[in-house]
Amino acid sequence: HVQLVESGGGSVQAGGSLSLSCAVSGPAHLKNCMGWVRQAPGKERERVASISIINSYTYDADSVKGRFSISQDKSKNTVYLQMNSLKPEDTAIYYCAADSECTTCYGTYCYPKSDFRYWGQGTQVTVS
């Protein structure tokens, strides 16, 4: 069983920065991929970024490329999301999530998954 605990949310003005942390525990094979998924009021969940714990390969959503950065500290079993140049449209609840793989494949076509198996409780990020 995988447990995830997020921290670091809050309120910031547009153009500012925030850093989120996610402490993860549980069997390694169930959390080979860690990600951040956000959900704004009235909108569908959106995968923001994910990272392979094995090779540190990252998958960033187009909406945050160049502004957000996902990273990991294996020694601390922690994944981070550094958010810069924040915009009001980044306002959402941010969830840390985990799964055994970062991609879903149909035949030869693979894409970064957003339907992670394990989820944290979420942390609010508000940009005004």
PDB file of C-alpha atoms in Angstrom:
ATOM      1  CA  HIS A   1       0.000   0.000   0.000  1.00  0.00           C
ATOM      2  CA  VAL A   2       1.345   3.424  -0.986  1.00  0.00           C
ATOM      3  CA  GLN A   3       0.846   6.527   1.130  1.00  0.00           C
ATOM      4  CA  LEU A   4       1.428  10.066  -0.076  1.00  0.00           C
ATOM      5  CA  VAL A   5       1.444  13.276   1.936  1.00  0.00           C
ATOM      6  CA  GLU A   6       1.593  16.636   0.192  1.00  0.00           C
ATOM      7  CA  SER A   7       2.731  19.917   1.645  1.00  0.00           C
ATOM      8  CA  GLY A   8       3.606  23.393   0.472  1.00  0.00           C
ATOM      9  CA  GLY A   9       0.407  24.763  -1.001  1.00  0.00           C
ATOM     10  CA  GLY A  10      -0.791  28.289  -0.349  1.00  0.00           C
ATOM     11  CA  SER A  11      -1.635  31.617  -1.900  1.00  0.00           C
ATOM     12  CA  VAL A  12       0.612  33.692  -4.126  1.00  0.00           C
ATOM     13  CA  GLN A  13       0.326  36.586  -6.506  1.00  0.00           C
ATOM     14  CA  ALA A  14       0.549  36.087 -10.236  1.00  0.00           C
ATOM     15  CA  GLY A  15       4.148  35.795 -11.339  1.00  0.00           C
ATOM     16  CA  GLY A  16       5.205  34.320  -8.029  1.00  0.00           C
ATOM     17  CA  SER A  17       6.532  30.885  -7.119  1.00  0.00           C
ATOM     18  CA  LEU A  18       5.533  27.995  -4.901  1.00  0.00           C
ATOM     19  CA  SER A  19       7.085  24.642  -4.187  1.00  0.00           C
ATOM     20  CA  LEU A  20       5.102  21.521  -3.370  1.00  0.00           C
ATOM     21  CA  SER A  21       6.494  18.433  -1.664  1.00  0.00           C
ATOM     22  CA  CYS A  22       5.187  14.885  -1.549  1.00  0.00           C
ATOM     23  CA  ALA A  23       6.510  12.351   0.919  1.00  0.00           C
ATOM     24  CA  VAL A  24       5.826   8.820  -0.273  1.00  0.00           C
ATOM     25  CA  SER A  25       6.030   5.444   1.415  1.00  0.00           C
ATOM     26  CA  GLY A  26       5.220   1.906   0.390  1.00  0.00           C
ATOM     27  CA  PRO A  27       6.525  -0.863  -1.865  1.00  0.00           C
ATOM     28  CA  ALA A  28       8.933   0.423  -4.479  1.00  0.00           C
ATOM     29  CA  HIS A  29       7.358  -1.407  -7.420  1.00  0.00           C
ATOM     30  CA  LEU A  30       4.038   0.348  -6.780  1.00  0.00           C
ATOM     31  CA  LYS A  31       5.540   3.826  -6.942  1.00  0.00           C
ATOM     32  CA  ASN A  32       7.970   3.687  -9.847  1.00  0.00           C
ATOM     33  CA  CYS A  33       6.171   6.714 -11.228  1.00  0.00           C
ATOM     34  CA  MET A  34       5.241   9.806  -9.261  1.00  0.00           C
ATOM     35  CA  GLY A  35       3.138  12.639 -10.555  1.00  0.00           C
ATOM     36  CA  TRP A  36       1.259  15.796  -9.807  1.00  0.00           C
ATOM     37  CA  VAL A  37      -2.340  16.163 -10.954  1.00  0.00           C
ATOM     38  CA  ARG A  38      -4.468  19.257 -10.410  1.00  0.00           C
ATOM     39  CA  GLN A  39      -8.155  19.951 -10.433  1.00  0.00           C
ATOM     40  CA  ALA A  40      -9.688  23.397 -10.661  1.00  0.00           C
ATOM     41  CA  PRO A  41     -13.318  24.057  -9.729  1.00  0.00           C
ATOM     42  CA  GLY A  42     -15.634  22.921 -12.483  1.00  0.00           C
ATOM     43  CA  LYS A  43     -12.818  21.465 -14.547  1.00  0.00           C
ATOM     44  CA  GLU A  44     -11.503  17.985 -15.184  1.00  0.00           C
ATOM     45  CA  ARG A  45      -8.371  16.720 -13.571  1.00  0.00           C
ATOM     46  CA  GLU A  46      -5.202  17.635 -15.428  1.00  0.00           C
ATOM     47  CA  ARG A  47      -1.906  15.840 -15.158  1.00  0.00           C
ATOM     48  CA  VAL A  48       0.729  18.503 -14.556  1.00  0.00           C
ATOM     49  CA  ALA A  49       3.955  16.545 -14.459  1.00  0.00           C
ATOM     50  CA  SER A  50       5.242  13.091 -13.706  1.00  0.00           C
ATOM     51  CA  ILE A  51       8.627  11.506 -13.161  1.00  0.00           C
ATOM     52  CA  SER A  52      10.036   8.036 -13.410  1.00  0.00           C
ATOM     53  CA  ILE A  53      11.698   7.101 -10.137  1.00  0.00           C
ATOM     54  CA  ILE A  54      13.871   4.617 -12.032  1.00  0.00           C
ATOM     55  CA  ASN A  55      15.482   6.890 -14.624  1.00  0.00           C
ATOM     56  CA  SER A  56      14.210  10.362 -13.605  1.00  0.00           C
ATOM     57  CA  TYR A  57      12.584  10.883 -17.008  1.00  0.00           C
ATOM     58  CA  THR A  58       9.947  13.583 -16.724  1.00  0.00           C
ATOM     59  CA  TYR A  59       6.693  14.189 -18.533  1.00  0.00           C
ATOM     60  CA  ASP A  60       5.457  17.772 -18.417  1.00  0.00           C
ATOM     61  CA  ALA A  61       2.077  19.042 -19.575  1.00  0.00           C
ATOM     62  CA  ASP A  62       2.220  21.673 -22.321  1.00  0.00           C
ATOM     63  CA  SER A  63       0.364  24.114 -20.075  1.00  0.00           C
ATOM     64  CA  VAL A  64       3.245  24.215 -17.571  1.00  0.00           C
ATOM     65  CA  LYS A  65       6.335  23.581 -19.686  1.00  0.00           C
ATOM     66  CA  GLY A  66       9.050  26.077 -18.913  1.00  0.00           C
ATOM     67  CA  ARG A  67       7.310  27.149 -15.705  1.00  0.00           C
ATOM     68  CA  PHE A  68       6.937  24.011 -13.566  1.00  0.00           C
ATOM     69  CA  SER A  69       9.594  21.452 -12.764  1.00  0.00           C
ATOM     70  CA  ILE A  70       9.195  18.044 -11.127  1.00  0.00           C
ATOM     71  CA  SER A  71      12.104  16.442  -9.296  1.00  0.00           C
ATOM     72  CA  GLN A  72      12.849  13.762  -6.752  1.00  0.00           C
ATOM     73  CA  ASP A  73      15.093  13.116  -3.794  1.00  0.00           C
ATOM     74  CA  LYS A  74      15.377   9.360  -3.471  1.00  0.00           C
ATOM     75  CA  SER A  75      17.159   9.586  -0.125  1.00  0.00           C
ATOM     76  CA  LYS A  76      14.137  11.357   1.327  1.00  0.00           C
ATOM     77  CA  ASN A  77      11.460   9.453  -0.642  1.00  0.00           C
ATOM     78  CA  THR A  78      10.143  12.816  -1.677  1.00  0.00           C
ATOM     79  CA  VAL A  79       8.978  14.313  -4.950  1.00  0.00           C
ATOM     80  CA  TYR A  80       8.822  18.042  -5.539  1.00  0.00           C
ATOM     81  CA  LEU A  81       6.975  20.372  -7.866  1.00  0.00           C
ATOM     82  CA  GLN A  82       8.602  23.754  -8.321  1.00  0.00           C
ATOM     83  CA  MET A  83       6.117  26.209  -9.768  1.00  0.00           C
ATOM     84  CA  ASN A  84       7.368  29.496 -11.203  1.00  0.00           C
ATOM     85  CA  SER A  85       5.669  32.310 -13.104  1.00  0.00           C
ATOM     86  CA  LEU A  86       2.346  31.269 -11.641  1.00  0.00           C
ATOM     87  CA  LYS A  87      -0.854  32.377 -13.335  1.00  0.00           C
ATOM     88  CA  PRO A  88      -4.401  32.676 -11.980  1.00  0.00           C
ATOM     89  CA  GLU A  89      -5.361  29.711 -14.170  1.00  0.00           C
ATOM     90  CA  ASP A  90      -2.933  27.576 -12.149  1.00  0.00           C
ATOM     91  CA  THR A  91      -5.324  27.856  -9.198  1.00  0.00           C
ATOM     92  CA  ALA A  92      -6.414  24.342  -8.256  1.00  0.00           C
ATOM     93  CA  ILE A  93      -6.090  21.554  -5.754  1.00  0.00           C
ATOM     94  CA  TYR A  94      -2.830  19.784  -6.489  1.00  0.00           C
ATOM     95  CA  TYR A  95      -2.648  16.064  -5.831  1.00  0.00           C
ATOM     96  CA  CYS A  96       0.446  13.948  -5.560  1.00  0.00           C
ATOM     97  CA  ALA A  97      -0.060  10.548  -7.155  1.00  0.00           C
ATOM     98  CA  ALA A  98       1.808   7.310  -7.699  1.00  0.00           C
ATOM     99  CA  ASP A  99       1.677   4.267  -9.903  1.00  0.00           C
ATOM    100  CA  SER A 100       3.917   1.491 -11.134  1.00  0.00           C
ATOM    101  CA  GLU A 101       4.347   3.090 -14.577  1.00  0.00           C
ATOM    102  CA  CYS A 102       4.269   6.571 -16.030  1.00  0.00           C
ATOM    103  CA  THR A 103       2.681   5.719 -19.348  1.00  0.00           C
ATOM    104  CA  THR A 104      -0.350   3.969 -20.714  1.00  0.00           C
ATOM    105  CA  CYS A 105       0.147   2.171 -24.013  1.00  0.00           C
ATOM    106  CA  TYR A 106      -2.271   1.066 -26.687  1.00  0.00           C
ATOM    107  CA  GLY A 107      -0.264  -1.002 -29.095  1.00  0.00           C
ATOM    108  CA  THR A 108       2.735   1.076 -30.002  1.00  0.00           C
ATOM    109  CA  TYR A 109       1.199   4.370 -28.913  1.00  0.00           C
ATOM    110  CA  CYS A 110       2.045   5.420 -25.369  1.00  0.00           C
ATOM    111  CA  TYR A 111       1.125   8.561 -23.503  1.00  0.00           C
ATOM    112  CA  PRO A 112       1.666   9.843 -19.961  1.00  0.00           C
ATOM    113  CA  LYS A 113      -1.033   8.522 -17.682  1.00  0.00           C
ATOM    114  CA  SER A 114      -3.199  10.632 -15.436  1.00  0.00           C
ATOM    115  CA  ASP A 115      -5.251   7.846 -13.869  1.00  0.00           C
ATOM    116  CA  PHE A 116      -2.751   7.065 -11.141  1.00  0.00           C
ATOM    117  CA  ARG A 117      -3.509   4.265  -8.733  1.00  0.00           C
ATOM    118  CA  TYR A 118      -2.562   6.024  -5.488  1.00  0.00           C
ATOM    119  CA  TRP A 119      -3.417   9.570  -4.453  1.00  0.00           C
ATOM    120  CA  GLY A 120      -2.572  12.020  -1.704  1.00  0.00           C
ATOM    121  CA  GLN A 121      -5.128  14.201   0.016  1.00  0.00           C
ATOM    122  CA  GLY A 122      -4.371  17.275  -2.083  1.00  0.00           C
ATOM    123  CA  THR A 123      -3.128  20.751  -1.327  1.00  0.00           C
ATOM    124  CA  GLN A 124      -4.694  24.033  -2.415  1.00  0.00           C
ATOM    125  CA  VAL A 125      -2.782  26.451  -4.626  1.00  0.00           C
ATOM    126  CA  THR A 126      -4.360  29.852  -5.181  1.00  0.00           C
ATOM    127  CA  VAL A 127      -2.920  32.433  -7.577  1.00  0.00           C
ATOM    128  CA  SER A 128      -4.438  35.909  -7.629  1.00  0.00           C
TER     129      SER A 128
END
